[in-house]
């Protein structure tokens, strides 16, 4: 699969678009088990304009969102969800931030499935920069109806 094919595959599963699509590439995915994905953090990210001027730091909530988007991909590949299925963030527990994420970092998103039932997905999530843990959390999501059925 080429890089162009990979981003298209991500965009089929994740409804977010610029500037809110926070997964650039899936490196590994074993449905029902785990996913490793990548977010390249560049100085051109719009959030760096105000967070913080002169000392850009990726907001923690966006690190969590990147993890949630990788979890969405894993969950949809696990249950073979239809493209266009809307997935709602349901909860987060034990979120901890261990390292700042700054421009130039590559954020490695690693999630494993705690459980994936038809109506509730639970993930153990970690974000890494190199060998350093940046964030850890337990996350939950609820898949809804495909967008074309929801109206």
Tab-separated table of C-alpha atoms in Angstrom:
chain	number	residue	atom	x	y	z
A	1	UNK	CA	0.000	0.000	0.000
A	2	UNK	CA	1.387	3.430	-0.920
A	3	UNK	CA	1.336	6.435	1.429
A	4	UNK	CA	-1.426	7.963	-0.690
A	5	UNK	CA	-3.466	4.747	-0.450
A	6	UNK	CA	-2.892	4.626	3.308
A	7	UNK	CA	-4.214	8.144	3.969
A	8	UNK	CA	-7.248	7.368	1.817
A	9	UNK	CA	-7.888	4.213	3.863
A	10	UNK	CA	-7.620	6.256	7.083
A	11	UNK	CA	-10.035	8.862	5.714
A	12	UNK	CA	-12.560	6.111	4.913
A	13	UNK	CA	-12.638	5.127	8.596
A	14	UNK	CA	-12.073	8.486	10.329
A	15	UNK	CA	-14.640	11.197	9.512
A	16	UNK	CA	-12.401	14.046	10.686
A	17	UNK	CA	-10.623	16.323	8.196
A	18	UNK	CA	-8.019	19.072	8.356
A	19	UNK	CA	-7.236	20.484	10.800
A	20	UNK	CA	-8.685	17.744	13.000
A	21	UNK	CA	-7.485	14.539	11.314
A	22	UNK	CA	-4.674	13.501	13.664
A	23	UNK	CA	-3.568	10.113	12.283
A	24	UNK	CA	-1.126	10.242	9.362
A	25	UNK	CA	-0.353	6.567	8.924
A	26	UNK	CA	-1.185	3.141	10.308
A	27	UNK	CA	2.055	1.213	10.815
A	28	UNK	CA	0.529	-2.028	12.113
A	29	UNK	CA	-2.985	-3.207	12.810
A	30	UNK	CA	-4.061	-6.590	14.070
A	31	UNK	CA	-7.869	-6.466	14.265
A	32	UNK	CA	-9.131	-7.530	17.672
A	33	UNK	CA	-5.707	-6.998	19.230
A	34	UNK	CA	-3.807	-3.752	18.636
A	35	UNK	CA	-2.828	-0.863	16.391
A	36	UNK	CA	0.273	1.276	15.997
A	37	UNK	CA	-0.250	4.548	14.150
A	38	UNK	CA	1.737	7.722	13.530
A	39	UNK	CA	1.070	11.446	13.877
A	40	UNK	CA	3.794	13.726	12.510
A	41	UNK	CA	3.744	16.881	14.621
A	42	UNK	CA	4.787	19.893	12.539
A	43	UNK	CA	5.283	23.543	13.412
A	44	UNK	CA	2.495	24.319	10.912
A	45	UNK	CA	-0.218	22.809	13.157
A	46	UNK	CA	-2.851	25.522	13.708
A	47	UNK	CA	-3.001	24.937	17.484
A	48	UNK	CA	0.632	26.031	17.908
A	49	UNK	CA	-0.386	29.618	17.121
A	50	UNK	CA	-1.887	29.974	20.582
A	51	UNK	CA	-0.493	27.033	22.570
A	52	UNK	CA	1.897	28.581	23.506
A	53	UNK	CA	3.329	31.573	21.571
A	54	UNK	CA	7.114	31.273	21.648
A	55	UNK	CA	6.935	27.818	23.285
A	56	UNK	CA	4.769	25.536	21.129
A	57	UNK	CA	3.397	22.456	22.932
A	58	UNK	CA	0.769	20.061	21.529
A	59	UNK	CA	-2.312	20.300	23.764
A	60	UNK	CA	-2.860	17.155	25.800
A	61	UNK	CA	-6.464	16.935	24.683
A	62	UNK	CA	-5.255	16.638	21.063
A	63	UNK	CA	-2.855	13.837	22.011
A	64	UNK	CA	-5.891	12.070	23.464
A	65	UNK	CA	-7.870	12.824	20.300
A	66	UNK	CA	-5.098	11.310	18.142
A	67	UNK	CA	-5.245	8.184	20.316
A	68	UNK	CA	-9.052	8.126	20.030
A	69	UNK	CA	-8.830	8.330	16.225
A	70	UNK	CA	-6.354	5.426	16.130
A	71	UNK	CA	-8.726	3.504	18.415
A	72	UNK	CA	-11.580	4.240	16.035
A	73	UNK	CA	-9.596	2.665	13.173
A	74	UNK	CA	-8.777	-0.396	15.299
A	75	UNK	CA	-12.364	-0.771	16.498
A	76	UNK	CA	-13.819	-0.478	13.008
A	77	UNK	CA	-11.355	-2.993	11.595
A	78	UNK	CA	-12.085	-5.330	14.520
A	79	UNK	CA	-15.854	-5.446	14.111
A	80	UNK	CA	-15.653	-4.903	10.323
A	81	UNK	CA	-17.804	-1.788	10.666
A	82	UNK	CA	-19.251	-0.218	7.575
A	83	UNK	CA	-17.422	2.839	6.207
A	84	UNK	CA	-19.265	5.933	7.383
A	85	UNK	CA	-20.121	4.466	10.791
A	86	UNK	CA	-20.041	7.265	13.330
A	87	UNK	CA	-18.160	6.432	16.538
A	88	UNK	CA	-18.736	8.473	19.673
A	89	UNK	CA	-16.122	9.015	22.349
A	90	UNK	CA	-17.636	7.543	25.516
A	91	UNK	CA	-15.088	8.074	28.237
A	92	UNK	CA	-11.551	8.267	29.449
A	93	UNK	CA	-9.932	7.044	32.638
A	94	UNK	CA	-6.468	7.300	34.138
A	95	UNK	CA	-5.147	9.834	31.593
A	96	UNK	CA	-1.607	10.873	32.448
A	97	UNK	CA	0.804	13.114	30.540
A	98	UNK	CA	4.468	12.264	30.947
A	99	UNK	CA	6.258	14.353	28.292
A	100	UNK	CA	5.575	17.459	26.236
A	101	UNK	CA	5.010	16.935	22.513
A	102	UNK	CA	6.583	19.678	20.394
A	103	UNK	CA	7.040	20.505	16.702
A	104	UNK	CA	9.235	17.960	14.942
A	105	UNK	CA	8.160	15.062	17.151
A	106	UNK	CA	6.695	11.895	15.701
A	107	UNK	CA	3.905	10.733	17.958
A	108	UNK	CA	3.603	6.941	17.955
A	109	UNK	CA	0.057	5.932	18.899
A	110	UNK	CA	-0.205	2.447	20.419
A	111	UNK	CA	-3.522	0.956	21.445
A	112	UNK	CA	-4.618	-2.488	22.496
A	113	UNK	CA	-8.168	-3.659	22.887
A	114	UNK	CA	-9.399	-4.227	26.402
A	115	UNK	CA	-12.710	-5.402	24.939
A	116	UNK	CA	-14.636	-4.806	21.724
A	117	UNK	CA	-18.292	-5.616	21.868
A	118	UNK	CA	-20.769	-4.479	19.279
A	119	UNK	CA	-21.892	-1.532	21.449
A	120	UNK	CA	-18.801	-0.614	23.514
A	121	UNK	CA	-15.099	-0.613	22.717
A	122	UNK	CA	-12.455	-0.289	25.455
A	123	UNK	CA	-8.808	0.487	24.712
A	124	UNK	CA	-5.528	0.746	26.578
A	125	UNK	CA	-3.764	3.662	24.897
A	126	UNK	CA	-0.238	5.072	24.923
A	127	UNK	CA	1.431	7.849	22.926
A	128	UNK	CA	5.214	7.704	22.556
A	129	UNK	CA	7.895	10.027	21.222
A	130	UNK	CA	10.872	7.807	20.487
A	131	UNK	CA	11.515	5.759	23.634
A	132	UNK	CA	9.702	8.257	25.885
A	133	UNK	CA	6.104	7.795	27.012
A	134	UNK	CA	4.162	11.019	26.364
A	135	UNK	CA	0.671	9.957	27.451
A	136	UNK	CA	-1.229	6.953	28.788
A	137	UNK	CA	-4.993	6.483	29.157
A	138	UNK	CA	-7.862	4.021	29.150
A	139	UNK	CA	-10.471	5.007	26.544
A	140	UNK	CA	-13.997	3.953	25.582
A	141	UNK	CA	-16.041	4.471	22.423
A	142	UNK	CA	-19.532	3.601	21.220
A	143	UNK	CA	-20.165	2.912	17.522
A	144	UNK	CA	-23.368	4.382	16.115
A	145	UNK	CA	-25.221	3.938	12.852
A	146	UNK	CA	-23.490	4.695	9.565
A	147	UNK	CA	-23.940	8.366	8.654
A	148	UNK	CA	-26.277	7.549	5.742
A	149	UNK	CA	-28.628	5.687	8.146
A	150	UNK	CA	-28.560	8.281	10.934
A	151	UNK	CA	-30.688	10.902	9.193
